[in-house]
Every structure is written in C-alpha cells, then in structure tokens.
PDB file of C-alpha atoms in Angstrom:
ATOM      1  CA  MET F   1      84.338  69.350 151.078  1.00 43.00           C
ATOM      2  CA  ILE F   2      85.519  73.186 150.827  1.00 38.00           C
ATOM      3  CA  ARG F   3      82.181  74.127 150.629  1.00 49.00           C
ATOM      4  CA  ARG F   4      80.804  72.335 153.964  1.00 50.00           C
ATOM      5  CA  THR F   5      84.030  73.744 156.029  1.00 45.00           C
ATOM      6  CA  LEU F   6      83.320  77.520 154.848  1.00 44.00           C
ATOM      7  CA  LEU F   7      79.611  77.154 156.215  1.00 51.00           C
ATOM      8  CA  LEU F   8      80.839  75.186 159.402  1.00 49.00           C
ATOM      9  CA  LEU F   9      83.292  78.340 160.076  1.00 44.00           C
ATOM     10  CA  ALA F  10      80.740  80.388 159.469  1.00 48.00           C
ATOM     11  CA  LEU F  11      78.167  79.196 161.604  1.00 50.00           C
ATOM     12  CA  PHE F  12      80.599  78.520 164.556  1.00 46.00           C
ATOM     13  CA  GLY F  13      83.627  80.565 164.468  1.00 44.00           C
ATOM     14  CA  LEU F  14      87.500  79.097 163.960  1.00 34.00           C
ATOM     15  CA  SER F  15      88.168  78.587 167.653  1.00 33.00           C
ATOM     16  CA  GLN F  16      84.701  77.117 168.340  1.00 41.00           C
ATOM     17  CA  PHE F  17      85.209  74.681 165.324  1.00 39.00           C
ATOM     18  CA  ARG F  18      88.451  72.685 166.464  1.00 40.00           C
ATOM     19  CA  GLY F  19      88.400  69.651 168.602  1.00 43.00           C
ATOM     20  CA  GLN F  20      85.111  69.892 170.381  1.00 82.00           C
ATOM     21  CA  ILE F  21      83.369  66.853 168.288  1.00 92.00           C
ATOM     22  CA  ALA F  22      85.116  63.828 167.101  1.00 96.00           C
ATOM     23  CA  PRO F  23      85.954  64.306 163.480  1.00 96.00           C
ATOM     24  CA  LEU F  24      83.685  63.076 160.586  1.00 97.00           C
ATOM     25  CA  GLU F  25      85.038  59.622 159.204  1.00 97.00           C
ATOM     26  CA  PRO F  26      85.717  59.878 155.649  1.00 97.00           C
ATOM     27  CA  VAL F  27      83.347  58.919 152.936  1.00 97.00           C
ATOM     28  CA  LYS F  28      83.449  55.112 151.997  1.00 96.00           C
ATOM     29  CA  ALA F  29      82.205  52.071 149.965  1.00 97.00           C
ATOM     30  CA  HIS F  30      79.426  52.442 147.490  1.00 97.00           C
ATOM     31  CA  TYR F  31      79.071  56.241 148.927  1.00 98.00           C
ATOM     32  CA  LYS F  32      82.763  57.180 147.640  1.00 98.00           C
ATOM     33  CA  THR F  33      82.370  55.370 144.639  1.00 98.00           C
ATOM     34  CA  LEU F  34      79.341  57.167 143.629  1.00 98.00           C
ATOM     35  CA  GLN F  35      80.240  60.816 144.535  1.00 96.00           C
ATOM     36  CA  GLN F  36      83.295  60.495 141.714  1.00 97.00           C
ATOM     37  CA  LEU F  37      80.855  60.356 139.443  1.00 98.00           C
ATOM     38  CA  SER F  38      79.344  63.635 137.783  1.00 98.00           C
ATOM     39  CA  SER F  39      76.636  65.442 139.996  1.00 98.00           C
ATOM     40  CA  ALA F  40      75.613  67.936 136.828  1.00 98.00           C
ATOM     41  CA  PRO F  41      72.874  68.076 134.681  1.00 98.00           C
ATOM     42  CA  ASN F  42      73.368  65.798 131.430  1.00 98.00           C
ATOM     43  CA  PRO F  43      71.467  66.994 128.708  1.00 98.00           C
ATOM     44  CA  GLU F  44      70.805  63.736 127.109  1.00 97.00           C
ATOM     45  CA  ARG F  45      68.106  63.110 130.229  1.00 98.00           C
ATOM     46  CA  ALA F  46      67.068  66.739 130.526  1.00 97.00           C
ATOM     47  CA  PRO F  47      63.362  65.788 131.195  1.00 97.00           C
ATOM     48  CA  LEU F  48      63.997  64.369 134.364  1.00 98.00           C
ATOM     49  CA  ASP F  49      65.704  67.761 136.115  1.00 98.00           C
ATOM     50  CA  LYS F  50      61.887  68.832 135.862  1.00 97.00           C
ATOM     51  CA  LYS F  51      60.788  66.097 138.268  1.00 97.00           C
ATOM     52  CA  SER F  52      60.315  67.024 141.944  1.00 98.00           C
ATOM     53  CA  PHE F  53      58.335  65.294 144.570  1.00 97.00           C
ATOM     54  CA  PRO F  54      54.632  65.458 143.858  1.00 96.00           C
ATOM     55  CA  PRO F  55      52.796  68.170 146.140  1.00 94.00           C
ATOM     56  CA  ALA F  56      49.514  65.670 146.189  1.00 93.00           C
ATOM     57  CA  GLU F  57      51.878  62.956 148.235  1.00 93.00           C
ATOM     58  CA  TYR F  58      52.600  65.642 151.011  1.00 92.00           C
ATOM     59  CA  SER F  59      52.490  64.606 154.357  1.00 88.00           C
ATOM     60  CA  SER F  60      50.738  67.516 156.550  1.00 84.00           C
ATOM     61  CA  GLY F  61      52.014  65.764 159.622  1.00 86.00           C
ATOM     62  CA  THR F  62      55.425  66.101 158.501  1.00 90.00           C
ATOM     63  CA  LEU F  63      55.314  69.763 157.308  1.00 90.00           C
ATOM     64  CA  ILE F  64      54.139  70.592 160.819  1.00 91.00           C
ATOM     65  CA  TYR F  65      57.912  69.926 161.781  1.00 94.00           C
ATOM     66  CA  THR F  66      59.069  72.669 159.570  1.00 93.00           C
ATOM     67  CA  MET F  67      57.486  75.181 162.008  1.00 92.00           C
ATOM     68  CA  VAL F  68      58.940  73.915 165.525  1.00 92.00           C
ATOM     69  CA  GLU F  69      61.050  75.607 167.347  1.00 94.00           C
ATOM     70  CA  PRO F  70      64.353  73.794 167.686  1.00 97.00           C
ATOM     71  CA  ALA F  71      65.575  72.774 171.081  1.00 97.00           C
ATOM     72  CA  TYR F  72      69.680  73.495 170.882  1.00 98.00           C
ATOM     73  CA  LEU F  73      70.132  74.862 167.239  1.00 98.00           C
ATOM     74  CA  SER F  74      69.182  78.451 166.720  1.00 96.00           C
ATOM     75  CA  SER F  75      66.872  79.360 163.968  1.00 94.00           C
ATOM     76  CA  ALA F  76      69.481  80.921 161.808  1.00 95.00           C
ATOM     77  CA  GLN F  77      71.739  77.496 162.371  1.00 97.00           C
ATOM     78  CA  VAL F  78      68.812  75.628 160.688  1.00 97.00           C
ATOM     79  CA  GLU F  79      68.710  78.246 157.660  1.00 95.00           C
ATOM     80  CA  ILE F  80      72.400  78.009 157.189  1.00 96.00           C
ATOM     81  CA  LEU F  81      72.503  74.344 157.832  1.00 97.00           C
ATOM     82  CA  LYS F  82      69.807  73.458 155.146  1.00 95.00           C
ATOM     83  CA  SER F  83      72.232  74.841 152.481  1.00 94.00           C
ATOM     84  CA  SER F  84      74.924  72.866 153.379  1.00 95.00           C
ATOM     85  CA  VAL F  85      73.820  69.934 151.239  1.00 96.00           C
ATOM     86  CA  GLN F  86      72.740  69.374 148.110  1.00 97.00           C
ATOM     87  CA  PHE F  87      71.637  66.562 146.099  1.00 98.00           C
ATOM     88  CA  PRO F  88      73.162  65.233 142.458  1.00 98.00           C
ATOM     89  CA  ALA F  89      70.810  66.614 139.236  1.00 98.00           C
ATOM     90  CA  ASN F  90      67.981  64.079 138.313  1.00 98.00           C
ATOM     91  CA  SER F  91      69.811  63.800 135.037  1.00 98.00           C
ATOM     92  CA  SER F  92      73.176  63.746 136.290  1.00 98.00           C
ATOM     93  CA  ASP F  93      75.696  60.405 135.497  1.00 98.00           C
ATOM     94  CA  GLN F  94      76.013  60.063 139.638  1.00 98.00           C
ATOM     95  CA  THR F  95      72.033  59.854 140.095  1.00 98.00           C
ATOM     96  CA  ARG F  96      71.637  57.529 136.694  1.00 98.00           C
ATOM     97  CA  ALA F  97      74.449  55.191 138.527  1.00 98.00           C
ATOM     98  CA  GLU F  98      72.468  55.243 141.988  1.00 98.00           C
ATOM     99  CA  LEU F  99      69.131  53.953 140.310  1.00 98.00           C
ATOM    100  CA  ASP F 100      71.074  51.161 138.825  1.00 98.00           C
ATOM    101  CA  PHE F 101      72.419  50.365 142.097  1.00 98.00           C
ATOM    102  CA  LEU F 102      68.990  50.186 143.496  1.00 98.00           C
ATOM    103  CA  LEU F 103      67.756  48.131 140.687  1.00 98.00           C
ATOM    104  CA  GLU F 104      70.580  45.866 141.626  1.00 98.00           C
ATOM    105  CA  TRP F 105      69.690  45.745 145.370  1.00 98.00           C
ATOM    106  CA  GLN F 106      66.231  44.984 143.903  1.00 98.00           C
ATOM    107  CA  GLU F 107      67.134  42.083 142.175  1.00 98.00           C
ATOM    108  CA  LYS F 108      69.303  40.724 144.841  1.00 98.00           C
ATOM    109  CA  ARG F 109      67.673  41.461 148.268  1.00 98.00           C
ATOM    110  CA  THR F 110      66.565  38.611 150.025  1.00 98.00           C
ATOM    111  CA  PRO F 111      63.580  37.981 152.273  1.00 98.00           C
ATOM    112  CA  ALA F 112      65.410  38.267 155.453  1.00 98.00           C
ATOM    113  CA  GLN F 113      66.858  41.646 153.826  1.00 98.00           C
ATOM    114  CA  GLU F 114      63.374  42.572 153.363  1.00 98.00           C
ATOM    115  CA  ASN F 115      62.257  41.840 156.521  1.00 98.00           C
ATOM    116  CA  ARG F 116      64.683  43.330 158.549  1.00 98.00           C
ATOM    117  CA  SER F 117      64.428  46.420 156.381  1.00 98.00           C
ATOM    118  CA  SER F 118      60.662  47.117 156.105  1.00 98.00           C
ATOM    119  CA  ASN F 119      59.630  45.473 159.394  1.00 97.00           C
ATOM    120  CA  ILE F 120      62.846  45.888 161.836  1.00 97.00           C
ATOM    121  CA  LEU F 121      64.222  48.995 161.309  1.00 97.00           C
ATOM    122  CA  ALA F 122      61.866  50.835 159.105  1.00 97.00           C
ATOM    123  CA  PRO F 123      59.229  51.515 162.064  1.00 95.00           C
ATOM    124  CA  ILE F 124      62.055  52.841 164.603  1.00 95.00           C
ATOM    125  CA  GLY F 125      62.521  56.557 165.228  1.00 91.00           C
ATOM    126  CA  TYR F 126      61.702  58.862 167.953  1.00 94.00           C
ATOM    127  CA  TRP F 127      58.967  61.314 167.316  1.00 94.00           C
ATOM    128  CA  PRO F 128      58.989  64.367 169.677  1.00 93.00           C
ATOM    129  CA  HIS F 129      55.104  64.671 169.086  1.00 92.00           C
ATOM    130  CA  ALA F 130      54.601  61.709 170.752  1.00 91.00           C
ATOM    131  CA  ALA F 131      56.744  62.480 174.031  1.00 91.00           C
ATOM    132  CA  VAL F 132      54.778  65.666 174.959  1.00 90.00           C
ATOM    133  CA  LEU F 133      52.054  63.509 177.190  1.00 90.00           C
ATOM    134  CA  LYS F 134      53.060  60.319 178.940  1.00 91.00           C
ATOM    135  CA  ASN F 135      49.522  58.922 178.214  1.00 93.00           C
ATOM    136  CA  HIS F 136      50.039  59.043 174.376  1.00 92.00           C
ATOM    137  CA  ASN F 137      49.190  55.772 172.866  1.00 92.00           C
ATOM    138  CA  ARG F 138      52.818  55.582 171.478  1.00 92.00           C
ATOM    139  CA  TYR F 139      54.518  57.037 174.594  1.00 93.00           C
ATOM    140  CA  ASP F 140      56.754  53.958 175.843  1.00 94.00           C
ATOM    141  CA  GLU F 141      57.405  52.372 172.715  1.00 94.00           C
ATOM    142  CA  ASN F 142      58.682  55.973 171.426  1.00 95.00           C
ATOM    143  CA  MET F 143      60.772  56.251 174.376  1.00 95.00           C
ATOM    144  CA  GLN F 144      62.266  52.772 173.537  1.00 95.00           C
ATOM    145  CA  HIS F 145      63.106  53.671 170.187  1.00 96.00           C
ATOM    146  CA  LEU F 146      64.720  56.887 171.553  1.00 97.00           C
ATOM    147  CA  PHE F 147      67.170  54.231 173.080  1.00 98.00           C
ATOM    148  CA  TYR F 148      67.339  51.896 170.298  1.00 97.00           C
ATOM    149  CA  GLU F 149      71.276  52.559 169.385  1.00 98.00           C
ATOM    150  CA  GLY F 150      72.168  52.761 173.301  1.00 98.00           C
ATOM    151  CA  ARG F 151      70.074  49.414 174.188  1.00 98.00           C
ATOM    152  CA  THR F 152      71.342  47.601 170.858  1.00 98.00           C
ATOM    153  CA  VAL F 153      75.223  48.295 171.981  1.00 98.00           C
ATOM    154  CA  MET F 154      74.909  48.774 175.609  1.00 98.00           C
ATOM    155  CA  GLY F 155      72.299  46.119 176.694  1.00 97.00           C
ATOM    156  CA  ASN F 156      68.955  46.258 177.909  1.00 96.00           C
ATOM    157  CA  GLU F 157      69.814  47.930 181.082  1.00 97.00           C
ATOM    158  CA  CYS F 158      70.355  51.232 178.657  1.00 98.00           C
ATOM    159  CA  THR F 159      66.956  52.902 179.183  1.00 97.00           C
ATOM    160  CA  PRO F 160      65.469  56.437 179.864  1.00 97.00           C
ATOM    161  CA  LYS F 161      64.262  55.654 183.422  1.00 96.00           C
ATOM    162  CA  ASN F 162      68.288  54.599 184.094  1.00 97.00           C
ATOM    163  CA  TYR F 163      69.929  57.358 182.290  1.00 98.00           C
ATOM    164  CA  PRO F 164      67.693  60.504 182.520  1.00 98.00           C
ATOM    165  CA  HIS F 165      70.392  62.978 181.759  1.00 98.00           C
ATOM    166  CA  THR F 166      71.089  61.114 178.458  1.00 98.00           C
ATOM    167  CA  ALA F 167      67.236  60.916 177.954  1.00 98.00           C
ATOM    168  CA  LYS F 168      67.175  64.799 177.968  1.00 98.00           C
ATOM    169  CA  LEU F 169      70.066  65.103 175.566  1.00 98.00           C
ATOM    170  CA  MET F 170      68.692  62.483 173.165  1.00 98.00           C
ATOM    171  CA  GLN F 171      65.491  63.877 173.269  1.00 98.00           C
ATOM    172  CA  GLY F 172      66.445  67.461 172.323  1.00 98.00           C
ATOM    173  CA  ILE F 173      68.934  66.473 169.685  1.00 98.00           C
ATOM    174  CA  THR F 174      66.207  64.291 167.965  1.00 97.00           C
ATOM    175  CA  ARG F 175      63.754  67.000 168.113  1.00 97.00           C
ATOM    176  CA  ASP F 176      66.063  69.407 166.487  1.00 98.00           C
ATOM    177  CA  MET F 177      66.654  66.323 163.883  1.00 98.00           C
ATOM    178  CA  ARG F 178      63.387  66.203 162.908  1.00 97.00           C
ATOM    179  CA  ILE F 179      63.020  69.565 162.046  1.00 97.00           C
ATOM    180  CA  MET F 180      66.268  69.517 159.996  1.00 98.00           C
ATOM    181  CA  GLU F 181      64.917  66.646 158.346  1.00 97.00           C
ATOM    182  CA  PHE F 182      61.664  68.214 156.928  1.00 97.00           C
ATOM    183  CA  THR F 183      63.214  71.842 156.485  1.00 97.00           C
ATOM    184  CA  VAL F 184      65.653  70.194 154.358  1.00 98.00           C
ATOM    185  CA  LYS F 185      63.344  67.745 152.489  1.00 97.00           C
ATOM    186  CA  TYR F 186      61.034  70.448 151.687  1.00 96.00           C
ATOM    187  CA  HIS F 187      63.267  73.145 150.719  1.00 96.00           C
ATOM    188  CA  LEU F 188      64.850  70.660 147.984  1.00 97.00           C
ATOM    189  CA  LEU F 189      61.990  68.771 147.443  1.00 97.00           C
ATOM    190  CA  ARG F 190      63.671  65.642 145.567  1.00 98.00           C
ATOM    191  CA  ALA F 191      61.791  63.142 143.612  1.00 98.00           C
ATOM    192  CA  ARG F 192      61.938  59.893 145.312  1.00 98.00           C
ATOM    193  CA  PRO F 193      64.043  57.117 143.301  1.00 98.00           C
ATOM    194  CA  TYR F 194      60.770  55.222 141.882  1.00 98.00           C
ATOM    195  CA  HIS F 195      59.412  58.502 140.490  1.00 98.00           C
ATOM    196  CA  LEU F 196      62.580  58.972 138.387  1.00 98.00           C
ATOM    197  CA  GLU F 197      63.084  54.922 137.701  1.00 98.00           C
ATOM    198  CA  PRO F 198      59.722  53.126 136.725  1.00 97.00           C
ATOM    199  CA  ARG F 199      61.422  49.368 137.062  1.00 98.00           C
ATOM    200  CA  LEU F 200      61.788  50.215 140.806  1.00 98.00           C
ATOM    201  CA  GLN F 201      59.342  48.158 142.929  1.00 97.00           C
ATOM    202  CA  PRO F 202      60.066  49.809 146.517  1.00 98.00           C
ATOM    203  CA  LEU F 203      58.996  48.198 149.779  1.00 98.00           C
ATOM    204  CA  ALA F 204      57.043  51.219 150.833  1.00 97.00           C
ATOM    205  CA  ARG F 205      56.037  54.425 149.628  1.00 96.00           C
ATOM    206  CA  ILE F 206      57.105  57.683 151.576  1.00 96.00           C
ATOM    207  CA  SER F 207      54.874  60.671 152.046  1.00 95.00           C
ATOM    208  CA  SER F 208      57.650  63.245 152.291  1.00 96.00           C
ATOM    209  CA  PRO F 209      60.648  64.449 149.538  1.00 98.00           C
ATOM    210  CA  SER F 210      63.515  61.998 149.353  1.00 98.00           C
ATOM    211  CA  PHE F 211      66.622  63.970 150.405  1.00 98.00           C
ATOM    212  CA  ALA F 212      68.065  63.979 152.712  1.00 98.00           C
ATOM    213  CA  SER F 213      67.354  60.751 154.529  1.00 98.00           C
ATOM    214  CA  GLY F 214      65.387  60.866 157.688  1.00 97.00           C
ATOM    215  CA  HIS F 215      66.068  57.604 158.946  1.00 97.00           C
ATOM    216  CA  THR F 216      69.918  58.021 158.462  1.00 98.00           C
ATOM    217  CA  LEU F 217      69.781  61.606 159.719  1.00 98.00           C
ATOM    218  CA  TRP F 218      68.487  59.949 162.774  1.00 98.00           C
ATOM    219  CA  ALA F 219      70.359  57.177 163.244  1.00 98.00           C
ATOM    220  CA  TYR F 220      74.023  58.987 162.522  1.00 98.00           C
ATOM    221  CA  ILE F 221      73.235  62.187 164.640  1.00 98.00           C
ATOM    222  CA  GLN F 222      72.560  59.439 167.483  1.00 98.00           C
ATOM    223  CA  ALA F 223      75.286  57.461 166.762  1.00 98.00           C
ATOM    224  CA  PHE F 224      77.538  60.379 166.970  1.00 98.00           C
ATOM    225  CA  ALA F 225      76.377  61.539 170.204  1.00 98.00           C
ATOM    226  CA  TRP F 226      76.406  58.243 171.717  1.00 98.00           C
ATOM    227  CA  SER F 227      79.840  58.506 170.919  1.00 98.00           C
ATOM    228  CA  GLU F 228      80.700  61.330 172.559  1.00 98.00           C
ATOM    229  CA  LEU F 229      79.124  59.639 175.682  1.00 98.00           C
ATOM    230  CA  ILE F 230      81.041  56.431 175.053  1.00 98.00           C
ATOM    231  CA  PRO F 231      83.659  57.128 172.693  1.00 97.00           C
ATOM    232  CA  ALA F 232      85.205  53.229 173.131  1.00 98.00           C
ATOM    233  CA  LYS F 233      81.834  52.044 171.415  1.00 98.00           C
ATOM    234  CA  ARG F 234      81.988  54.872 168.331  1.00 98.00           C
ATOM    235  CA  ALA F 235      82.646  51.599 165.950  1.00 98.00           C
ATOM    236  CA  GLU F 236      79.483  49.840 166.936  1.00 98.00           C
ATOM    237  CA  PHE F 237      77.084  52.895 167.006  1.00 98.00           C
ATOM    238  CA  LEU F 238      78.277  53.947 163.482  1.00 98.00           C
ATOM    239  CA  GLU F 239      77.824  50.464 162.322  1.00 98.00           C
ATOM    240  CA  LEU F 240      74.226  50.589 163.592  1.00 98.00           C
ATOM    241  CA  ALA F 241      73.698  53.656 161.484  1.00 98.00           C
ATOM    242  CA  TYR F 242      75.477  52.442 158.375  1.00 98.00           C
ATOM    243  CA  GLU F 243      72.715  49.574 158.413  1.00 98.00           C
ATOM    244  CA  VAL F 244      69.934  51.877 159.056  1.00 98.00           C
ATOM    245  CA  GLY F 245      71.084  53.965 156.067  1.00 98.00           C
ATOM    246  CA  GLU F 246      71.605  50.869 154.118  1.00 98.00           C
ATOM    247  CA  SER F 247      68.183  49.688 154.749  1.00 98.00           C
ATOM    248  CA  ARG F 248      66.679  52.414 152.688  1.00 98.00           C
ATOM    249  CA  GLU F 249      68.371  51.458 149.618  1.00 98.00           C
ATOM    250  CA  ILE F 250      67.313  47.859 150.092  1.00 98.00           C
ATOM    251  CA  MET F 251      63.577  49.109 150.359  1.00 98.00           C
ATOM    252  CA  GLY F 252      64.227  51.075 147.067  1.00 98.00           C
ATOM    253  CA  ILE F 253      62.982  54.508 148.973  1.00 98.00           C
ATOM    254  CA  HIS F 254      66.085  56.364 148.829  1.00 98.00           C
ATOM    255  CA  TYR F 255      69.422  57.006 146.689  1.00 98.00           C
ATOM    256  CA  PRO F 256      72.892  56.303 148.343  1.00 98.00           C
ATOM    257  CA  SER F 257      73.440  60.382 148.034  1.00 98.00           C
ATOM    258  CA  ASP F 258      70.432  60.868 150.261  1.00 98.00           C
ATOM    259  CA  GLU F 259      72.339  58.998 152.833  1.00 98.00           C
ATOM    260  CA  GLU F 260      75.651  60.039 152.687  1.00 98.00           C
ATOM    261  CA  ALA F 261      74.274  63.734 152.544  1.00 98.00           C
ATOM    262  CA  ALA F 262      72.459  62.875 156.108  1.00 98.00           C
ATOM    263  CA  ARG F 263      75.562  61.216 157.733  1.00 98.00           C
ATOM    264  CA  VAL F 264      77.435  64.712 157.133  1.00 98.00           C
ATOM    265  CA  LEU F 265      74.420  66.852 157.899  1.00 98.00           C
ATOM    266  CA  ALA F 266      74.166  64.705 161.271  1.00 98.00           C
ATOM    267  CA  HIS F 267      77.848  65.754 162.194  1.00 98.00           C
ATOM    268  CA  SER F 268      77.316  69.457 160.925  1.00 97.00           C
ATOM    269  CA  MET F 269      74.148  69.476 163.433  1.00 98.00           C
ATOM    270  CA  LEU F 270      75.991  67.990 166.439  1.00 97.00           C
ATOM    271  CA  THR F 271      79.251  70.396 166.171  1.00 97.00           C
ATOM    272  CA  ALA F 272      76.683  73.581 165.735  1.00 97.00           C
ATOM    273  CA  MET F 273      74.952  72.542 169.284  1.00 97.00           C
ATOM    274  CA  LEU F 274      78.195  73.084 170.779  1.00 96.00           C
ATOM    275  CA  GLU F 275      77.441  77.031 170.279  1.00 94.00           C
ATOM    276  CA  ASN F 276      74.187  76.389 172.849  1.00 96.00           C
ATOM    277  CA  ARG F 277      74.775  76.318 176.247  1.00 96.00           C
ATOM    278  CA  GLU F 278      71.964  74.337 177.413  1.00 97.00           C
ATOM    279  CA  PHE F 279      73.339  71.733 175.199  1.00 98.00           C
ATOM    280  CA  LYS F 280      76.826  71.789 176.151  1.00 97.00           C
ATOM    281  CA  GLU F 281      75.103  71.521 180.055  1.00 97.00           C
ATOM    282  CA  ASP F 282      73.367  68.546 178.805  1.00 98.00           C
ATOM    283  CA  LEU F 283      75.977  66.559 177.067  1.00 97.00           C
ATOM    284  CA  ALA F 284      77.947  66.926 180.235  1.00 97.00           C
ATOM    285  CA  LYS F 285      75.409  65.938 182.467  1.00 98.00           C
ATOM    286  CA  ALA F 286      75.149  62.832 180.494  1.00 98.00           C
ATOM    287  CA  LYS F 287      78.827  61.966 180.151  1.00 97.00           C
ATOM    288  CA  GLU F 288      78.612  61.968 183.863  1.00 98.00           C
ATOM    289  CA  GLU F 289      75.791  58.915 183.934  1.00 98.00           C
ATOM    290  CA  TRP F 290      78.436  57.101 181.750  1.00 97.00           C
ATOM    291  CA  ASN F 291      81.715  57.723 183.588  1.00 91.00           C
TER     292      ASN F 291
END
C-alpha cells in the first residue's frame, strides 16, 4: 500500500490526489486472506520461478494494443502505472495457496457456474478496434458490451444512443484500459495457472499472459466510472465487477492475485485520468446526463 501511495503522489501531486475520485474499498474475502501469505520466492519450489508465459502462445492482436496511443492517460503515466503492481513469485506460498484455491473451485464448480462464467461473462468486453467503423460486423454487439454494467444496473434504456456523453467517456476509459491491460501483461509475462499446475483443467486457454486480469480490469474501471456518474448504485456496480473477477477463477484461467491487482490498478488509472482536461470535461458532461 505504501508503494502504491507513493506512485500515485508522484503521478498526480498531493493537491490533485485528494477527494477527486471516490476512495478504493479495502481488499476483502479470499483476496485479503491470500495476500497475508508470503509472496517471496520459496527455495523449495525454485524451478517454478523460471516459468513465464510461453512466447508461442502470444496473440499478435493483443500485442498491437501496446502500440496504441492512450485517450486520457499520458504515455508517461502508462509507464509508471505498469510498474505499480507486481505478482507474487511463482514459487511463493501465496501462489501455491492460490493454485490450491483454483483446484478447489475446479472440484466444486457447478454446470450453471461453468456456463455463466464461460458463455455469459467471458464473451463480454468492449474492443476499441471494433468501434472504428460502424459497418464492422461486431460494431453493434461491441457497443452493447460497452454499456453492460450500466444496462445491468440501470435497465435496458441505458444505451450509448440514449447517453452519448457517457458513451464517449466509457470509450475513452476502455481504450486506455486495453492499453494498460496488455502493457502490464507483456511487461511481466506471468504464466497462467495451468502452466504451473498440471492438475488444473481450465475451461479455456488464453493467448496472453495472466497478470493482471483484463476482464477484471475492464469490469472495475467501468464500475468505478459508473459509480462516479451514479454514486447511489456504487455497491451494485462493484458487485458486478466482483462477479466478473470471480468468474475467471471459476474457469481456472486467473490467479486471485490477478483479480485484486486489476481492481487496484483500475482505481489508480481512473485517478490518474483526472490530470487530463478532456477527461474531466467528458466526465462532467456524462454526469449531466444522469442529474
């Protein structure tokens, strides 16, 4: 926490840091329990520390996002933020406990949980490249995904067409989220849980490194942003984001530390965006649509 606070102060200055975005809630549930274990390398499992995400499994499509210009963040902020989070060593007691936690999920997950995680939540996600041209074959579906959390909490009238300023804000935020997601992933190259634990039978195999969770980063930065527009619904937005993160654990494709780091990083990103005048203007216009 001290490290994160110092990084935030370096990014934004003390006067800018206070009271602008609702504060981050404390870590909770199994994320809190697992964090209390040692994240340092354990010599008894030292060979695991040589493992990283296999280059043969890289996706060129995701690598391209490391080359895109941000909408609201500066390139300097991206560089600082990518170093603000770190995963526990592969050999650490924390990682071992997280792998055991995923094995427990594998044993107890129900067909209904598998279906919701894999077929309902996994496909959701706004991709900036699919929003460039309106005749893109995924354009309409992509824009629906942009408002998944807003529509779920506020009802079917919550659409980009009905709330154009909110749509512009969410598009900019999510563009930066994709850049940050893959910048961090390819900076740290964390192996997926199934690369370390052969007993895991994931419900999917993913073509990018594990840390931090992109689905969870998307879910929380959207939840924090929606919460700024509609503060009374914050708990509901955060509950949705929590479900998205947990679904990645149910699938066996992310460590719990991937999810918690994404939650923290999402809040740091939104705070950093306050340095950008266009972000503040877009946020103000979006707020007017909900007042």
